[in-house]
Coordinates of C-alpha atoms and ligand atoms in Angstrom, one line a residue:
M8 CA 22.9 17.9 13.6
S9 CA 23.9 20.8 11.4
F10 CA 22.0 24.0 10.7
A11 CA 21.1 22.8 7.2
E12 CA 19.3 19.8 8.7
F13 CA 17.3 22.0 11.1
A14 CA 16.3 24.1 8.1
L15 CA 14.9 21.0 6.4
I16 CA 13.0 20.0 9.6
D17 CA 11.5 23.5 9.7
R18 CA 10.3 23.1 6.1
I19 CA 8.6 19.8 6.9
R20 CA 7.1 21.1 10.1
A21 CA 5.6 24.0 8.2
R22 CA 3.7 21.5 6.1
S23 CA 2.4 19.4 9.0
K24 CA -1.1 20.1 10.4
G25 CA -2.5 19.6 13.9
R26 CA -5.4 17.4 15.1
D27 CA -7.3 17.4 18.4
D28 CA -5.7 14.2 19.5
I29 CA -2.2 15.6 19.1
V30 CA -1.2 17.0 22.5
L31 CA 2.3 17.9 21.2
G32 CA 3.6 17.5 17.7
I33 CA 6.9 18.1 15.9
G34 CA 9.5 20.1 17.9
D35 CA 10.0 18.4 21.3
D36 CA 11.9 15.3 22.2
A37 CA 8.9 13.2 21.6
A38 CA 5.3 13.7 20.5
L39 CA 2.3 13.3 22.8
L40 CA -0.8 11.6 21.6
Q41 CA -4.3 10.9 23.0
P42 CA -5.6 7.6 21.5
L43 CA -9.3 7.0 21.2
A44 CA -10.9 5.1 24.1
G45 CA -12.0 1.6 23.2
H46 CA -9.5 1.3 20.4
W47 CA -6.3 -0.6 19.7
L48 CA -3.4 1.1 18.1
A49 CA -2.2 -0.5 14.8
V50 CA 1.5 0.2 14.2
T51 CA 3.5 -0.4 11.1
A52 CA 6.8 0.6 9.6
D53 CA 8.1 0.5 6.0
T54 CA 11.3 1.8 4.5
L55 CA 12.0 2.7 0.8
N56 CA 15.6 2.7 -0.3
S57 CA 16.6 4.4 -3.5
G58 CA 17.6 1.9 -6.2
V59 CA 16.0 -0.9 -4.3
H60 CA 12.3 0.1 -3.8
F61 CA 12.1 2.8 -6.4
P62 CA 14.2 3.7 -9.5
P63 CA 16.9 6.2 -8.5
E64 CA 15.6 8.8 -11.0
T65 CA 12.0 8.8 -9.5
M66 CA 10.8 12.3 -8.9
P67 CA 10.8 13.5 -5.2
A68 CA 7.0 14.2 -5.2
D69 CA 6.4 10.6 -6.3
I70 CA 8.8 9.3 -3.7
G71 CA 6.9 11.3 -1.1
W72 CA 3.6 9.9 -2.1
K73 CA 4.8 6.3 -2.2
T74 CA 6.7 6.5 1.1
L75 CA 3.4 7.2 2.9
A76 CA 1.2 5.1 0.6
V77 CA 2.9 1.8 1.4
N78 CA 2.4 2.5 5.1
L79 CA -1.3 3.6 4.8
S80 CA -1.8 0.4 2.8
D81 CA -0.7 -1.7 5.7
L82 CA -3.1 0.2 8.0
A83 CA -5.9 -0.4 5.5
A84 CA -5.1 -4.1 5.5
M85 CA -5.6 -4.1 9.3
G86 CA -8.9 -2.2 9.0
A87 CA -7.4 0.7 10.9
T88 CA -8.1 4.4 10.5
P89 CA -4.9 6.2 9.8
A90 CA -4.0 8.6 12.6
W91 CA -0.4 9.8 12.9
G92 CA 3.2 8.8 12.3
T93 CA 6.9 9.6 12.0
L94 CA 9.3 10.0 9.1
A95 CA 13.0 9.1 9.2
L96 CA 14.8 10.7 6.3
S97 CA 18.3 9.9 5.1
L98 CA 19.4 12.3 2.4
P99 CA 22.7 12.5 0.5
E100 CA 22.6 16.3 0.7
A101 CA 20.5 18.9 2.5
S102 CA 18.4 20.2 -0.5
E103 CA 15.4 22.4 0.4
E104 CA 14.2 22.1 -3.2
W105 CA 14.1 18.3 -2.9
I106 CA 12.4 18.4 0.5
D107 CA 9.7 20.8 -0.8
A108 CA 8.9 18.5 -3.8
F109 CA 9.0 15.4 -1.6
A110 CA 6.6 17.1 0.8
D111 CA 4.2 17.9 -2.1
G112 CA 3.6 14.2 -2.7
F113 CA 3.8 13.1 1.0
F114 CA 1.4 15.7 2.4
A115 CA -1.1 15.4 -0.5
L116 CA -1.7 11.8 0.6
A117 CA -1.4 12.6 4.3
D118 CA -3.9 15.4 4.2
A119 CA -6.4 13.3 2.1
H120 CA -6.5 10.8 5.0
E121 CA -6.1 13.4 7.9
W122 CA -3.0 11.4 8.8
R123 CA -0.6 13.7 10.7
L124 CA 3.2 13.8 10.8
I125 CA 4.2 14.1 14.5
G126 CA 8.0 13.6 14.4
G127 CA 10.9 11.9 12.9
D128 CA 14.6 12.0 12.3
T129 CA 16.8 13.6 9.6
T130 CA 20.2 12.3 8.8
R131 CA 22.9 12.5 6.1
G132 CA 23.4 9.3 4.0
A133 CA 22.2 7.3 1.0
L134 CA 18.6 8.3 0.1
S135 CA 16.2 6.3 2.3
L136 CA 12.7 7.1 3.6
S137 CA 11.2 5.3 6.5
V138 CA 7.7 5.9 8.0
T139 CA 6.3 4.5 11.2
A140 CA 2.5 4.9 10.9
F141 CA -0.2 4.5 13.7
G142 CA -3.8 3.8 13.1
Q143 CA -6.8 3.1 15.4
V144 CA -9.2 0.2 15.2
P145 CA -12.1 -0.6 17.7
H146 CA -11.3 -3.4 20.1
G147 CA -11.6 -6.8 18.4
Q148 CA -12.3 -5.5 14.9
A149 CA -8.8 -5.6 13.3
L150 CA -8.4 -7.5 10.0
R151 CA -5.7 -10.1 10.6
R152 CA -4.0 -12.7 8.4
D153 CA -4.9 -15.6 10.6
G154 CA -8.7 -15.7 10.3
A155 CA -9.3 -17.4 6.9
Q156 CA -11.8 -20.3 7.0
V157 CA -12.2 -23.3 4.7
G158 CA -15.1 -22.4 2.3
D159 CA -14.3 -18.7 2.3
D160 CA -14.3 -16.8 -1.0
I161 CA -11.0 -15.0 -1.9
W162 CA -11.5 -11.5 -3.1
V163 CA -9.2 -8.7 -4.4
S164 CA -9.8 -5.0 -4.9
G165 CA -9.0 -3.0 -8.1
T166 CA -6.8 -4.5 -10.8
L167 CA -3.6 -6.5 -10.4
G168 CA -0.3 -6.4 -12.3
D169 CA -0.3 -2.8 -13.5
A170 CA 2.6 -1.6 -11.3
A171 CA 4.7 -4.7 -12.1
A172 CA 4.1 -4.1 -15.8
A173 CA 5.3 -0.5 -15.4
L174 CA 8.4 -1.7 -13.7
H175 CA 9.1 -4.2 -16.5
L176 CA 8.8 -1.4 -19.0
W177 CA 11.2 0.8 -17.1
Q178 CA 13.7 -2.1 -16.7
R179 CA 13.6 -2.5 -20.5
G180 CA 14.3 1.2 -21.0
A181 CA 10.7 1.6 -22.4
L182 CA 9.2 3.9 -19.8
N183 CA 10.4 7.2 -18.5
I184 CA 9.9 7.5 -14.7
A185 CA 11.4 11.0 -14.3
T186 CA 8.7 13.0 -16.1
A187 CA 5.3 14.4 -15.3
A188 CA 3.4 12.2 -17.8
V189 CA 3.9 9.9 -20.8
P190 CA 1.5 9.5 -23.7
G191 CA -1.1 6.7 -24.1
D192 CA -1.9 3.6 -22.0
D193 CA 1.6 3.6 -20.4
E194 CA 0.6 6.6 -18.2
M195 CA -2.0 4.5 -16.4
L196 CA 0.6 1.8 -15.7
R197 CA 3.1 4.4 -14.6
Q198 CA 0.7 6.0 -12.2
R199 CA -0.1 2.7 -10.7
L200 CA 3.6 2.2 -9.9
L201 CA 4.4 5.7 -8.8
R202 CA 1.2 6.7 -7.0
P203 CA -0.4 3.6 -5.5
T204 CA -3.8 4.2 -3.8
P205 CA -4.0 2.8 -0.3
R206 CA -7.4 1.2 0.0
V207 CA -8.2 2.8 3.4
A208 CA -12.0 3.2 3.0
L209 CA -12.3 -0.4 1.8
G210 CA -10.3 -1.7 4.9
L211 CA -12.7 0.1 7.2
R212 CA -15.8 -1.4 5.4
L213 CA -14.2 -4.9 5.5
R214 CA -14.2 -4.9 9.3
A215 CA -17.8 -6.1 9.1
F216 CA -17.2 -8.8 6.4
A217 CA -13.7 -10.1 6.1
H218 CA -12.2 -13.1 8.0
A219 CA -8.7 -12.3 6.9
A220 CA -6.9 -9.6 4.9
V221 CA -3.5 -8.6 3.6
D222 CA -2.3 -5.9 1.3
I223 CA -0.6 -7.0 -2.0
S224 CA 2.9 -5.6 -2.0
D225 CA 4.9 -8.6 -3.0
G226 CA 2.5 -10.2 -5.5
L227 CA -0.8 -11.9 -5.1
L228 CA 0.4 -15.5 -4.7
A229 CA 3.1 -14.5 -2.2
D230 CA 0.8 -12.3 -0.1
L231 CA -2.2 -14.7 -0.2
G232 CA 0.4 -17.3 1.0
H233 CA 0.8 -15.2 4.1
I234 CA -2.9 -15.6 4.8
T235 CA -2.9 -19.4 4.2
T236 CA 0.2 -19.9 6.3
R237 CA -1.0 -17.9 9.2
S238 CA -4.5 -19.4 9.0
G239 CA -3.5 -23.0 8.5
V240 CA -5.5 -23.4 5.2
G241 CA -4.9 -23.8 1.5
A242 CA -6.2 -21.6 -1.4
V243 CA -7.2 -22.1 -5.0
V244 CA -7.0 -19.1 -7.3
D245 CA -8.8 -19.1 -10.7
A246 CA -6.5 -17.4 -13.2
D247 CA -9.4 -16.7 -15.5
A248 CA -11.0 -14.6 -12.8
L249 CA -8.0 -12.2 -12.2
P250 CA -9.0 -8.5 -12.6
L251 CA -6.7 -7.2 -15.3
S252 CA -6.9 -3.6 -16.5
P253 CA -7.6 -3.1 -20.2
G254 CA -4.4 -1.1 -20.4
L255 CA -2.3 -4.0 -19.1
R256 CA -4.0 -6.5 -21.4
A257 CA -3.5 -4.2 -24.4
R258 CA 0.2 -3.7 -23.7
F259 CA 1.3 -7.2 -22.6
G260 CA -1.3 -9.7 -23.9
R261 CA -3.3 -12.0 -21.7
D262 CA -0.6 -14.5 -20.5
A263 CA 2.0 -11.9 -19.5
A264 CA -0.7 -9.8 -17.9
R265 CA -1.7 -12.8 -15.8
A266 CA 1.9 -13.4 -14.8
C267 CA 2.2 -9.8 -13.7
A268 CA -1.1 -10.1 -11.7
L269 CA 0.0 -13.3 -10.0
R270 CA 3.6 -12.6 -9.2
G271 CA 4.2 -8.9 -9.7
G272 CA 4.5 -6.6 -6.7
D273 CA 3.6 -3.0 -5.8
D274 CA -0.2 -3.2 -6.5
Y275 CA -1.2 -2.2 -2.9
E276 CA -4.6 -3.7 -3.5
L277 CA -6.3 -5.6 -0.7
C278 CA -6.7 -9.4 -0.8
F279 CA -9.3 -10.7 1.7
T280 CA -11.4 -13.7 2.5
A281 CA -15.1 -13.8 3.4
A282 CA -17.9 -16.2 3.8
A283 CA -19.8 -17.1 0.7
N284 CA -23.0 -15.6 2.1
Q285 CA -21.4 -12.2 2.1
R286 CA -21.2 -11.9 -1.7
D287 CA -24.2 -9.6 -2.2
A288 CA -23.0 -7.4 0.7
L289 CA -19.5 -7.1 -0.8
H290 CA -20.9 -6.2 -4.3
A291 CA -22.8 -3.4 -2.5
V292 CA -19.6 -2.3 -0.8
A293 CA -17.8 -2.3 -4.2
A294 CA -20.6 -0.2 -5.7
S295 CA -20.7 2.3 -2.9
L296 CA -16.9 2.8 -3.0
R297 CA -16.8 2.7 -6.8
L298 CA -13.9 0.2 -6.5
P299 CA -14.2 -3.2 -8.2
L300 CA -14.1 -6.2 -5.9
T301 CA -13.5 -9.5 -7.7
R302 CA -13.9 -13.0 -6.4
I303 CA -10.8 -14.9 -7.5
G304 CA -10.9 -18.2 -5.7
R305 CA -11.7 -20.0 -2.5
I306 CA -10.1 -21.2 0.7
V307 CA -9.7 -25.0 1.0
Q308 CA -8.2 -27.5 3.4
G309 CA -4.4 -28.0 3.0
H310 CA -1.4 -25.7 2.9
A311 CA -0.6 -24.8 -0.7
V312 CA -1.7 -21.9 -2.8
Q313 CA -2.8 -23.4 -6.1
C314 CA -3.7 -21.7 -9.4
E315 CA -6.3 -23.1 -11.7
G316 CA -7.1 -22.0 -15.2
E317 CA -4.9 -21.1 -18.2
A318 CA -2.1 -19.6 -16.1
G319 CA 0.7 -21.8 -17.3
P320 CA 1.9 -25.2 -18.6
G321 CA -0.8 -27.8 -18.0
G322 CA -3.1 -25.0 -16.9
Y323 CA -2.6 -25.9 -13.3
Q324 CA 0.2 -24.8 -11.0
H325 CA 1.2 -25.3 -7.4
F326 CA 2.9 -22.9 -5.2
A327 CA 4.5 -24.0 -1.9
Ligands
ADP4 P1 16.2 14.9 19.1 O1 17.6 15.2 18.9 O2 15.6 15.2 20.5 O3 15.8 13.5 18.7 P2 15.8 16.3 16.6 O4 16.7 17.5 16.7 O5 16.3 15.1 15.9 O6 15.4 15.9 18.1 O7 14.4 16.7 16.0 C1 13.8 17.9 16.4 C2 12.3 17.7 16.2 O8 12.0 17.6 14.9 C3 11.7 16.4 16.9 O9 10.4 16.7 17.4 C4 11.6 15.4 15.8 O10 10.6 14.5 16.0 C5 11.4 16.3 14.6 N1 11.9 15.8 13.3 C6 13.2 15.6 13.0 N2 13.3 15.1 11.7 C7 12.0 15.0 11.3 C8 11.4 14.6 10.0 N3 12.1 14.1 9.0 N4 10.0 14.6 9.9 C9 9.3 15.1 10.9 N5 9.8 15.5 12.1 C10 11.1 15.5 12.3
MG5 MG1 16.0 14.8 22.3

């Protein structure tokens, strides 16, 4: 490793904070951690490659935020409290300016969740960011994909399709990604793509209610399909019930907005199932978190994820 790379590590280390459960953080051959008694460790890794997972011109602070957000979203979907993690960075050149801007976004989110960076790796190569994140969850309380039961309601948090809509606009040359803000409704869509909010507080509350949960990174139908496959059940989604933001509907119209919500990715909302007798409790959770929770369908016998309502030709579609 060259001197330039050590200088970058020093800049990252200067931004990372301690925690009582970190025996030894950045700077040795490995970090030493003291996990909570009576808890499981939840461990997840996600990589973002330039040009594949984000537009190449994305600003470094936005890349920093999203690199961590996608990992915290996975911990949220497990009902785990974010704790620590590592960052593997591959950079085309050793730019301190780039690292400082990246760290602005990365540590803004890390600090908000008291998630601490405890190590990593820094190499020269095509721009790629990889986080391994650890969280903690009390024994037996993790939210898994394999617990959905026939008769459960299917719920989602927030609104769906906004990030996919922003990506479509960018692909058409109609949205600037490399700027601080754009005028009008498009800024809301853009923020949903660039700065997704991992639903950590919701994940913790859902430990008491959900039978199964997944975060929506690849599109609602695809990710709900992970729950049905792992649980050995089917699902029926009501297209008329999908939570669509007013900005998305205004920009794309109802049908295209629904398509974004059903198949678009990058929402990082949670999709979960719960018994029908938990509806009032879940509405109370929504109110206390000030986060909409919407019932969009039900778990049924079978294997397929089906979509009812005016979602497409014939108003009824099947997805394998
Ligand atoms: P080693 O050669 O023993 O793997 P390095 O010289 O690669 O160690 O790294 C020195 C220290 O800096 C280690 O504690 C490592 O975890 C940390 N580190 C390296 N790169 C990063 C990074 N991108 N983010 C956080 N910590 C890092
Ligand atoms: Mg070593």
